[in-house]
């Protein structure tokens, strides 16, 4: 393994880092909130007394979106994030690093098996809170939540855009930001990805979102795109 | 009185006006277990309501319209005689409340600080998720128990079929038997190749037999002393071979299935001994809850009941381990250490089963760690066999048990 030689902040976000390695390559990374702990087998780098966690773009669509040049990464220290489709917490863990100890990440997941793994991430990270519920029915977990600054949606469901609008209506602050991962193929196999994006994006617009940017995630993830939007309510 | 917005939250139940200001409110019980319990009951549609919600219901007035976010609250309100009830999800007063809920919880004295609010919510949500997971996993322990029994049935039947096929096909090609000790490989060759004339080096190699072995088998086929059989006679053998192979594949799939179900139902037991052995213990005890109620000493000898009763009857030594003998660290260790390791393992299993059945927390890692330490200690303290007692003691029941277990599984 090549050793880390230098670390710098990513131009788009103070709490996202680029670690340069001996061999000249570089990796996206976040400052590990729980030093010594890995979440999904990622590499840990020690530089000048700090531990950074490699953020693998093949495993996390947000990392892929950043490397593919998304226009901005509106996650600030202290932000409250509602994350739909937390799965085993791979991306959640990096979002948790970015928003830091004063931030909060509420992870919604409805599959029991992955929820169990997610609870292990919750156990180690004091800013991550689990919600075992169906993201299509935000009113069923409204009593567990507060308004949030950022909504992140990656549930790989056909009705993703409408459930996103619904969740925003319940929980997203005006001016709040949305990350929206579209898995084109799971929505409609017969149509070209661009058609699917268009229809999904229309639904988002009708739900009060203004699109800031869309990036396709290949080669890290085929047939996916990340949509960044702002909530106008 | 106009419109009132009724909002139930973890921290309490509130009536809000159109601007989202609290008109009336009652705090929830602070105790996390109790609060979780009350909210779960509300969710499940029980008649028993969270304390704060009941208090608000006592204050309903006939001339107000109540706005809520769930059909369930709407139903409860109507049942209590409220005249006007509306559902308006994400209405502004609800959003206003949620925007300030951490501060409200502090102002009303539910918690002392925003930090405490978040700590409370995290503990609450974790406990709620755990309790719901456990409810979701309920009775799936019985599926694990049934499938492990099905696996045992399949193993027995598969062995029976394999023995029969070896004898039957042996009429035609008796020499094959000793060349291929693994049942499933023997059966696959018979099924794929049929007549012994087809046992050529190339065909055997294509089916994964190493070159040197293929040469020997091909030669044995050429010089076989077996009877010549027609297609008509080979056909039924092949049909039976096909069914045996299907059974073998089903066994592998069931094993994967049991592992998956067990990770869900009993993650701590599974972390300790794996899904298959864990399911076998559940099956022997009856259910996860039954297993959880057994003392460690009983878990230690589960599956060795026959030997245990014989020991009680004849006064010989009781067995030191039942089915947990399958745990590698037990059967791989020298005899005199096995009983001690079995006792240590049974102790951990008893804790794991209780946690799996009653709280759903994840303590597997820690248990595995502790057990490892204890095993190392046993190995260090008892490196040599004790001189007289153990060696002179009667061992037969144990031997018999080990042999039996081996025949239960297919040879491979
Ligand atoms: C593609 S994975 C998310 C991966 C994750 N975002 C990451 O990068 O680590 C989609 C997840 O959404 C969950 N999911 C799908 N539909 C859901 C729903 N209606 N409510 C909650 N979770 C859902 C699935 O169980 C699955 O774990």
XYZ file of C-alpha atoms and ligand atoms in Angstrom:
672
model
C 0.000 0.000 0.000
C 1.168 3.387 -0.942
C 1.680 5.798 1.956
C -0.097 9.148 2.262
C 2.142 12.171 1.811
C -0.147 15.177 1.823
C -3.699 16.166 2.566
C -5.639 19.189 1.382
C -9.209 20.388 1.607
C -11.407 19.728 -1.378
C -12.100 22.988 -3.227
C -15.858 22.532 -2.792
C -16.070 21.756 0.886
C -13.979 22.464 3.944
C -14.751 19.108 5.478
C -13.960 16.932 2.510
C -10.332 16.106 1.860
C -8.011 14.917 -0.866
C -5.214 12.639 0.323
C -2.207 12.415 -1.967
C -0.282 9.169 -1.896
C 3.387 8.384 -2.457
C 2.717 6.893 -5.852
C 1.219 10.161 -7.110
C -2.427 9.019 -6.970
C -4.954 10.734 -4.735
C -8.029 9.683 -2.808
C -11.132 11.456 -1.627
C -11.451 11.205 2.155
C -13.203 12.485 5.270
C -11.821 13.095 8.731
C -12.615 9.944 10.715
C -14.894 10.849 13.579
C -14.172 7.480 15.219
C -10.422 6.966 14.802
C -9.419 3.375 14.181
C -12.875 2.305 13.010
C -13.702 1.328 9.453
C -17.268 1.069 8.206
C -16.997 -0.859 4.937
C -13.361 -1.910 4.581
C -12.105 1.493 3.397
C -8.480 2.508 3.962
C -7.416 4.714 6.860
C -4.671 7.302 6.419
C -2.747 8.976 9.208
C -1.378 12.392 8.411
C -0.031 14.885 10.918
C -1.897 13.355 13.806
C -5.249 13.163 12.026
C -6.930 10.058 10.682
C -8.691 10.242 7.311
C -11.043 7.663 5.870
C -10.872 6.887 2.183
C -14.212 7.694 0.532
C -14.649 5.080 -2.190
C -16.563 6.370 -5.239
C -17.435 2.842 -6.332
C -19.233 2.325 -3.029
C -20.730 5.740 -2.414
C -22.660 7.714 -5.000
C -21.946 10.988 -3.232
C -18.181 10.391 -3.544
C -18.728 9.529 -7.203
C -20.710 12.746 -7.712
C -17.933 14.817 -6.138
C -15.259 13.202 -8.295
C -17.450 13.681 -11.356
C -17.446 17.392 -10.629
C -20.794 18.197 -9.026
C -21.085 21.979 -8.757
C -21.219 22.218 -4.978
C -21.442 20.024 -1.887
C -23.734 21.945 0.417
C -22.991 20.094 3.634
C -21.867 22.273 6.520
C -20.598 21.478 9.952
C -23.587 21.230 12.273
C -26.117 20.475 9.534
C -29.103 18.241 10.181
C -29.470 15.676 7.425
C -32.356 13.344 6.635
C -30.968 10.394 4.712
C -33.491 8.086 3.004
C -32.148 4.628 2.143
C -29.376 4.483 4.737
C -28.607 0.828 3.952
C -25.633 -0.363 6.002
C -24.442 3.221 6.457
C -21.613 3.471 3.943
C -22.413 6.966 2.679
C -24.098 7.953 5.933
C -20.797 7.438 7.743
C -19.036 9.953 5.491
C -21.867 12.461 5.760
C -21.544 11.965 9.526
C -17.825 12.811 9.306
C -18.585 15.931 7.262
C -21.304 17.438 9.472
C -19.264 16.600 12.553
C -20.171 16.229 16.218
C -22.595 19.153 16.227
C -24.439 17.860 13.135
C -27.041 15.084 12.978
C -27.795 12.445 10.373
C -31.168 10.712 10.569
C -30.939 7.491 8.540
C -34.216 5.984 7.325
C -34.116 2.344 6.243
C -36.853 -0.270 6.011
C -35.023 -3.553 5.323
C -34.459 -5.440 8.602
C -31.249 -7.099 7.554
C -29.426 -3.900 6.583
C -30.935 -2.067 9.544
C -29.057 -4.434 11.829
C -25.761 -3.498 10.206
C -26.720 0.155 10.251
C -27.235 -0.026 14.024
C -23.545 -0.878 14.357
C -22.670 2.396 12.627
C -25.131 4.210 14.904
C -23.498 2.637 17.950
C -20.099 4.080 17.034
C -21.223 7.505 15.799
C -22.872 9.835 18.245
C -24.338 12.032 15.478
C -26.186 9.274 13.598
C -29.793 8.373 14.507
C -31.667 5.360 13.104
C -35.246 5.382 11.848
C -36.591 1.967 10.951
C -39.455 3.012 8.674
C -40.793 3.182 5.129
C -39.627 6.348 3.370
C -42.853 6.383 1.340
C -44.797 7.269 4.485
C -43.064 10.260 6.087
C -46.062 10.970 8.323
C -45.374 7.668 10.097
C -42.053 8.971 11.404
C -42.906 12.658 11.679
C -43.140 12.277 15.453
C -39.497 11.203 15.539
C -38.000 14.059 13.565
C -37.236 17.747 13.358
C -36.795 20.011 10.328
C -33.549 19.370 8.484
C -31.086 21.353 6.345
C -30.357 18.614 3.842
C -32.323 15.736 2.356
C -30.402 12.852 0.777
C -32.385 10.277 -1.178
C -31.123 6.958 -2.496
C -33.857 4.370 -2.069
C -33.810 2.854 -5.572
C -37.599 2.958 -5.775
C -39.778 3.765 -8.769
C -41.702 6.483 -6.908
C -38.522 8.084 -5.591
C -39.206 11.633 -6.795
C -42.680 11.781 -5.311
C -41.614 10.355 -1.972
C -38.830 12.928 -1.999
C -41.313 15.765 -2.490
C -43.426 14.303 0.296
C -40.526 14.082 2.720
C -39.399 17.609 1.839
C -42.917 18.880 2.533
C -42.734 17.367 6.009
C -39.125 17.949 6.981
C -36.996 20.145 4.723
C -36.312 23.768 5.618
C -36.984 26.382 2.959
C -33.680 26.828 1.150
C -32.654 23.301 2.209
C -30.634 21.204 -0.199
C -31.401 17.890 -1.835
C -29.087 15.126 -3.047
C -31.055 12.760 -5.210
C -29.516 9.599 -6.703
C -31.422 8.316 -9.701
C -31.017 4.698 -10.613
C -32.396 5.009 -14.109
C -32.679 1.312 -14.835
C -34.736 0.549 -11.760
C -37.323 3.108 -12.737
C -37.980 2.062 -16.293
C -35.897 -0.409 -18.235
C -37.353 0.408 -21.605
C -36.522 4.095 -21.710
C -33.287 5.930 -22.290
C -31.800 7.262 -19.048
C -32.261 10.862 -20.203
C -36.026 10.362 -20.501
C -36.173 8.986 -16.999
C -34.117 11.839 -15.599
C -36.435 14.305 -17.237
C -39.560 12.805 -15.805
C -38.068 12.475 -12.327
C -36.746 15.998 -12.446
C -40.167 17.299 -13.488
C -41.663 15.639 -10.452
C -39.021 17.252 -8.248
C -39.725 20.684 -9.756
C -43.421 20.292 -9.155
C -42.565 19.348 -5.561
C -40.889 22.738 -5.040
C -37.296 22.002 -6.001
C -35.030 24.073 -8.170
C -32.352 21.992 -9.875
C -28.803 23.173 -9.319
C -26.851 20.452 -11.070
C -27.036 16.906 -12.461
C -23.969 14.718 -12.869
C -23.748 11.233 -14.298
C -21.741 8.873 -12.170
C -20.049 6.653 -14.733
C -17.476 5.124 -14.635
C -18.015 4.641 -10.887
C -21.640 3.702 -11.244
C -23.342 3.006 -14.553
C -26.849 4.283 -15.241
C -26.915 6.501 -12.190
C -26.918 10.238 -11.829
C -26.813 12.567 -8.853
C -29.199 15.475 -8.823
C -28.473 18.471 -6.617
C -31.418 20.757 -5.914
C -32.626 23.512 -3.603
C -35.990 23.520 -1.851
C -38.211 26.502 -2.418
C -41.137 24.977 -0.523
C -62.336 27.917 18.966
C -61.378 27.455 15.323
C -58.653 25.140 14.102
C -56.274 23.314 16.387
C -53.348 21.265 15.162
C -52.827 18.098 17.180
C -49.259 16.880 17.124
C -47.878 13.831 18.853
C -44.089 13.705 19.220
C -41.616 11.636 21.210
C -41.337 14.485 23.738
C -45.069 14.941 24.222
C -48.458 15.700 22.710
C -49.447 19.253 21.793
C -52.280 21.376 20.498
C -50.963 24.149 18.229
C -52.644 27.197 16.783
C -52.392 28.259 13.141
C -49.038 29.953 13.797
C -47.619 26.814 15.365
C -47.683 28.213 18.911
C -48.415 25.721 21.650
C -51.910 26.221 23.044
C -51.794 23.233 25.313
C -49.391 20.370 25.740
C -48.377 17.443 27.898
C -44.903 15.983 28.169
C -44.233 12.329 27.517
C -42.858 10.006 30.179
C -39.138 10.522 30.257
C -38.125 6.903 30.864
C -36.933 5.664 27.482
C -38.161 2.078 27.721
C -41.575 3.224 28.860
C -41.801 5.967 26.227
C -40.781 3.559 23.451
C -43.295 1.032 24.696
C -46.123 3.586 24.638
C -45.265 4.757 21.137
C -45.062 1.197 19.859
C -48.516 0.549 21.252
C -49.868 3.608 19.484
C -48.324 2.428 16.238
C -49.736 -1.068 16.585
C -53.245 0.356 16.975
C -53.659 -0.706 20.575
C -56.375 0.963 22.657
C -53.811 1.888 25.238
C -52.568 5.362 24.354
C -49.401 7.199 25.318
C -50.021 9.102 28.551
C -49.513 12.538 26.971
C -51.973 11.762 24.175
C -54.673 10.570 26.603
C -54.283 13.807 28.543
C -54.830 15.856 25.402
C -57.858 13.774 24.494
C -59.404 14.715 27.843
C -59.232 18.367 26.780
C -61.060 18.065 23.457
C -63.755 20.661 22.901
C -66.771 20.134 20.716
C -66.522 23.390 18.760
C -62.951 22.964 17.514
C -61.728 21.433 14.289
C -58.676 19.258 14.802
C -55.981 18.886 12.170
C -53.667 15.878 12.331
C -51.021 14.247 10.137
C -52.033 10.599 10.312
C -55.205 8.688 9.539
C -54.714 6.884 12.786
C -54.929 10.011 14.933
C -57.918 11.123 12.862
C -59.679 7.852 13.634
C -58.866 8.074 17.327
C -60.246 11.622 17.426
C -63.473 10.687 15.676
C -63.955 7.769 18.014
C -63.689 10.186 20.916
C -66.461 12.270 19.446
C -64.515 15.143 17.911
C -66.797 16.776 15.375
C -64.358 18.278 12.871
C -61.256 16.286 11.983
C -58.917 16.960 9.070
C -55.726 15.327 7.857
C -53.202 17.839 6.530
C -49.724 16.345 6.356
C -46.809 18.715 6.597
C -49.096 21.685 7.359
C -47.212 24.815 8.369
C -47.917 24.658 12.147
C -46.500 21.134 12.245
C -43.402 22.278 10.375
C -43.001 25.233 12.765
C -43.092 22.861 15.712
C -40.560 20.528 14.137
C -38.291 23.435 13.357
C -38.028 24.263 17.045
C -38.636 20.912 18.709
C -35.196 20.690 20.365
C -35.641 24.155 21.910
C -39.221 23.434 22.879
C -38.120 20.266 24.678
C -35.646 22.363 26.653
C -38.092 25.222 27.357
C -40.709 22.822 28.667
C -38.174 21.033 30.812
C -38.333 17.660 29.111
C -34.547 17.839 28.801
C -32.028 20.287 30.197
C -30.171 21.148 27.002
C -30.197 20.689 23.236
C -27.354 18.184 23.643
C -29.452 16.152 26.016
C -32.349 16.298 23.561
C -30.223 14.719 20.840
C -28.765 12.137 23.182
C -32.264 11.260 24.282
C -33.543 10.996 20.712
C -30.630 8.846 19.644
C -31.161 6.448 22.530
C -34.912 6.471 21.918
C -34.613 5.827 18.172
C -32.047 3.079 18.657
C -34.237 1.312 21.178
C -37.297 1.778 18.959
C -35.488 0.340 15.936
C -34.272 -2.618 17.981
C -37.707 -3.367 19.343
C -39.221 -3.192 15.876
C -36.505 -5.393 14.445
C -37.204 -7.940 17.088
C -40.908 -7.853 16.320
C -40.106 -8.271 12.616
C -37.929 -11.273 13.389
C -40.533 -12.880 15.607
C -41.242 -16.507 14.901
C -38.644 -16.564 12.165
C -36.684 -18.625 14.680
C -39.155 -21.405 13.906
C -38.321 -21.158 10.200
C -34.642 -21.575 11.057
C -35.466 -24.592 13.228
C -37.578 -26.192 10.500
C -34.965 -25.662 7.824
C -32.189 -27.170 9.890
C -34.387 -30.227 10.392
C -35.005 -30.301 6.655
C -31.242 -30.198 6.147
C -30.815 -33.181 8.459
C -33.557 -35.046 6.570
C -31.862 -34.233 3.284
C -28.501 -35.432 4.579
C -29.987 -38.732 5.694
C -31.889 -39.243 2.458
C -28.961 -38.180 0.355
C -26.704 -40.703 2.114
C -29.314 -43.399 1.611
C -29.605 -42.580 -2.090
C -25.856 -42.425 -2.487
C -25.313 -45.809 -0.874
C -28.036 -47.302 -3.040
C -26.591 -45.771 -6.216
C -23.104 -47.032 -5.456
C -24.455 -50.558 -5.111
C -26.773 -50.319 -8.102
C -24.328 -48.714 -10.509
C -21.685 -51.069 -9.081
C -23.359 -53.904 -10.968
C -22.160 -52.183 -14.128
C -18.895 -50.530 -13.009
C -17.872 -51.784 -9.551
C -14.330 -50.318 -9.745
C -15.590 -46.698 -9.727
C -16.637 -46.952 -6.083
C -13.160 -46.882 -4.573
C -11.862 -44.212 -6.964
C -14.459 -41.597 -6.009
C -15.067 -41.408 -2.256
C -17.150 -38.234 -2.387
C -20.831 -39.044 -2.808
C -21.815 -36.007 -4.809
C -18.935 -36.426 -7.234
C -19.681 -40.114 -7.741
C -23.314 -39.343 -8.442
C -22.491 -36.490 -10.780
C -20.235 -38.747 -12.873
C -22.897 -41.430 -13.074
C -25.506 -38.862 -14.039
C -23.358 -37.059 -16.628
C -21.652 -40.081 -18.192
C -23.984 -43.053 -17.740
C -22.414 -46.032 -19.459
C -18.885 -46.813 -18.320
C -17.665 -46.561 -21.954
C -18.138 -42.806 -21.509
C -15.579 -42.688 -18.697
C -12.798 -41.412 -20.966
C -9.918 -39.226 -19.809
C -11.200 -36.125 -21.659
C -14.750 -36.408 -20.394
C -13.612 -37.036 -16.856
C -11.287 -34.062 -16.952
C -14.055 -31.878 -18.272
C -16.062 -32.859 -15.189
C -13.257 -31.715 -12.954
C -11.412 -34.964 -12.259
C -7.640 -34.381 -12.114
C -5.626 -35.904 -14.947
C -3.860 -38.669 -13.021
C -7.076 -39.845 -11.413
C -8.931 -39.646 -14.732
C -6.341 -41.925 -16.300
C -6.798 -44.543 -13.580
C -10.586 -44.424 -13.812
C -10.581 -44.632 -17.609
C -8.364 -47.663 -17.415
C -10.568 -49.261 -14.791
C -13.552 -48.645 -17.079
C -11.859 -50.389 -19.987
C -10.971 -53.417 -17.862
C -14.116 -53.475 -15.739
C -15.459 -56.811 -14.574
C -18.982 -55.325 -14.291
C -22.009 -56.487 -16.260
C -22.878 -54.802 -19.573
C -26.085 -52.808 -19.304
C -28.428 -51.486 -21.987
C -29.715 -47.870 -22.119
C -32.972 -49.245 -20.797
C -31.144 -50.453 -17.672
C -28.985 -47.339 -17.192
C -31.883 -44.874 -17.480
C -33.491 -45.424 -14.043
C -30.073 -45.157 -12.393
C -29.564 -41.789 -14.053
C -32.985 -40.557 -12.973
C -32.229 -41.446 -9.390
C -28.817 -39.799 -9.662
C -30.449 -36.619 -10.916
C -32.816 -36.497 -7.966
C -29.933 -37.078 -5.565
C -28.030 -34.164 -7.131
C -31.068 -31.928 -6.810
C -31.227 -32.837 -3.164
C -27.585 -32.002 -2.750
C -28.064 -28.560 -4.304
C -31.138 -27.932 -2.218
C -29.072 -28.722 0.861
C -26.510 -26.060 -0.027
C -29.241 -23.502 -0.656
C -30.984 -24.318 2.587
C -27.701 -23.897 4.430
C -27.322 -20.384 2.981
C -30.925 -19.656 3.866
C -30.482 -20.798 7.463
C -27.385 -18.601 7.799
C -29.301 -15.568 6.526
C -32.346 -16.139 8.736
C -30.177 -16.768 11.770
C -28.216 -13.559 11.286
C -31.532 -11.766 11.412
C -33.203 -13.703 14.207
C -30.318 -14.480 16.521
C -27.298 -12.384 15.521
C -25.432 -13.000 18.771
C -25.835 -16.778 18.817
C -24.835 -16.748 15.140
C -21.730 -14.671 15.855
C -20.665 -17.275 18.408
C -21.284 -20.571 16.634
C -22.498 -19.798 13.117
C -26.003 -20.093 11.701
C -26.178 -23.853 11.243
C -25.146 -24.862 14.734
C -27.174 -21.987 16.164
C -30.286 -23.169 14.336
C -29.652 -26.717 15.531
C -29.626 -25.476 19.124
C -32.873 -23.572 18.582
C -34.395 -26.643 16.976
C -33.372 -28.845 19.914
C -34.663 -26.347 22.473
C -37.905 -25.744 20.539
C -37.580 -22.018 19.885
C -35.234 -19.098 20.479
C -37.154 -18.156 23.587
C -36.997 -21.708 24.898
C -33.265 -21.747 24.278
C -32.931 -18.447 26.106
C -34.658 -19.904 29.151
C -32.354 -22.920 29.441
C -29.513 -22.886 31.980
C -26.036 -23.040 30.477
C -25.522 -26.556 31.840
C -28.463 -27.808 29.779
C -27.337 -25.987 26.632
C -23.995 -27.735 27.064
C -25.567 -31.188 26.659
C -28.441 -30.350 24.280
C -28.609 -33.138 21.722
C -26.956 -35.683 24.013
C -30.109 -36.549 25.917
C -29.736 -40.267 25.328
C -26.269 -40.369 26.809
C -27.413 -38.144 29.646
C -30.298 -40.414 30.622
C -28.140 -43.488 30.313
C -25.637 -41.858 32.614
C -28.355 -41.067 35.121
C -29.686 -44.610 34.950
C -26.410 -46.524 35.106
C -24.344 -44.118 37.148
C -21.706 -43.730 34.452
C -20.190 -40.365 33.631
C -22.569 -37.816 32.140
C -21.762 -36.480 28.663
C -19.666 -33.315 28.510
C -21.172 -31.911 25.381
C -24.109 -32.398 23.092
C -24.456 -30.949 19.675
C -22.055 -28.081 20.498
C -19.376 -30.718 19.924
C -19.623 -29.529 16.314
C -17.975 -26.271 17.379
C -14.480 -26.598 15.878
C -12.607 -25.477 18.987
C -14.213 -28.359 20.881
C -13.726 -31.299 18.566
C -10.296 -30.144 17.469
C -9.035 -29.894 21.030
C -7.611 -32.780 23.031
C -10.184 -34.790 24.931
C -9.398 -33.482 28.403
C -9.943 -29.863 27.340
C -13.248 -30.440 25.573
C -15.517 -30.485 28.591
C -14.054 -27.226 29.866
C -14.359 -25.490 26.506
C -17.892 -26.824 26.156
C -18.796 -25.330 29.525
C -17.321 -21.959 28.564
C -19.105 -21.966 25.204
C -22.422 -22.973 26.763
C -22.119 -20.070 29.192
C -21.637 -17.579 26.368
C -24.414 -19.192 24.327
C -26.792 -18.809 27.198
C -26.063 -15.068 27.372
C -26.253 -14.680 23.575
C -29.621 -16.461 23.374
C -31.066 -14.293 26.148
C -29.919 -11.092 24.475
C -31.222 -12.259 21.087
C -34.586 -13.236 22.496
C -35.210 -10.385 24.908
C -33.326 -7.226 23.970
C -31.903 -7.571 20.453
C -28.686 -5.758 21.377
C -25.503 -6.717 19.563
C -22.995 -8.220 21.952
C -21.640 -10.994 19.701
C -18.199 -9.458 19.171
C -17.593 -9.129 22.869
C -18.786 -12.675 23.596
C -16.537 -14.119 20.885
C -13.625 -12.157 22.308
C -14.269 -13.359 25.883
C -14.680 -16.930 24.750
C -11.416 -16.815 22.818
C -9.631 -15.581 25.919
C -11.156 -18.323 28.053
C -10.181 -21.010 25.521
C -6.605 -19.726 25.448
C -6.587 -19.872 29.221
C -7.861 -23.462 29.234
C -5.151 -24.446 26.748
C -2.549 -22.805 28.927
C -3.753 -24.293 32.203
C -4.395 -27.821 30.975
C -1.811 -28.607 28.328
C -1.497 -32.254 29.423
C -4.058 -34.982 30.115
C -4.817 -35.395 33.812
C -3.079 -38.552 34.891
C -5.497 -41.049 36.291
C -9.118 -40.021 36.470
C -9.968 -39.103 32.920
C -7.934 -41.766 31.174
C -9.313 -44.508 33.398
C -12.887 -43.263 33.215
C -15.408 -44.916 30.897
C -15.464 -43.170 27.542
C -17.806 -45.275 25.415
C -20.866 -43.005 25.330
C -18.852 -40.155 23.909
C -17.245 -42.255 21.205
C -20.545 -43.576 20.075
C -21.953 -40.106 19.785
C -19.132 -38.808 17.651
C -19.436 -41.687 15.241
C -23.124 -41.198 14.854
C -22.771 -37.563 14.062
C -20.338 -38.265 11.286
C -22.731 -40.519 9.446
C -25.369 -37.815 9.594
C -23.566 -35.635 7.108
C -22.776 -36.540 3.530
C -19.208 -37.584 2.933
C -17.301 -34.929 1.127
C -29.049 1.765 -3.170
S -29.274 1.383 -1.472
C -28.631 2.800 -0.650
C -27.120 2.826 -0.500
C -26.678 3.962 0.416
N -27.293 5.200 0.010
C -25.182 4.158 0.455
O -24.641 4.825 -0.448
O -24.547 3.660 1.387
C -31.012 1.595 -1.295
C -31.524 1.311 0.124
O -32.819 1.867 0.249
C -33.632 1.011 1.017
N -35.023 1.297 0.691
C -35.664 1.031 -0.467
N -36.937 1.438 -0.396
C -37.106 1.989 0.828
C -38.215 2.592 1.487
N -39.389 2.695 0.889
N -38.034 3.037 2.747
C -36.827 2.921 3.361
N -35.753 2.369 2.776
C -35.895 1.900 1.535
C -33.167 -0.366 0.609
O -33.493 -1.311 1.596
C -31.663 -0.164 0.441
O -30.981 -0.448 1.622
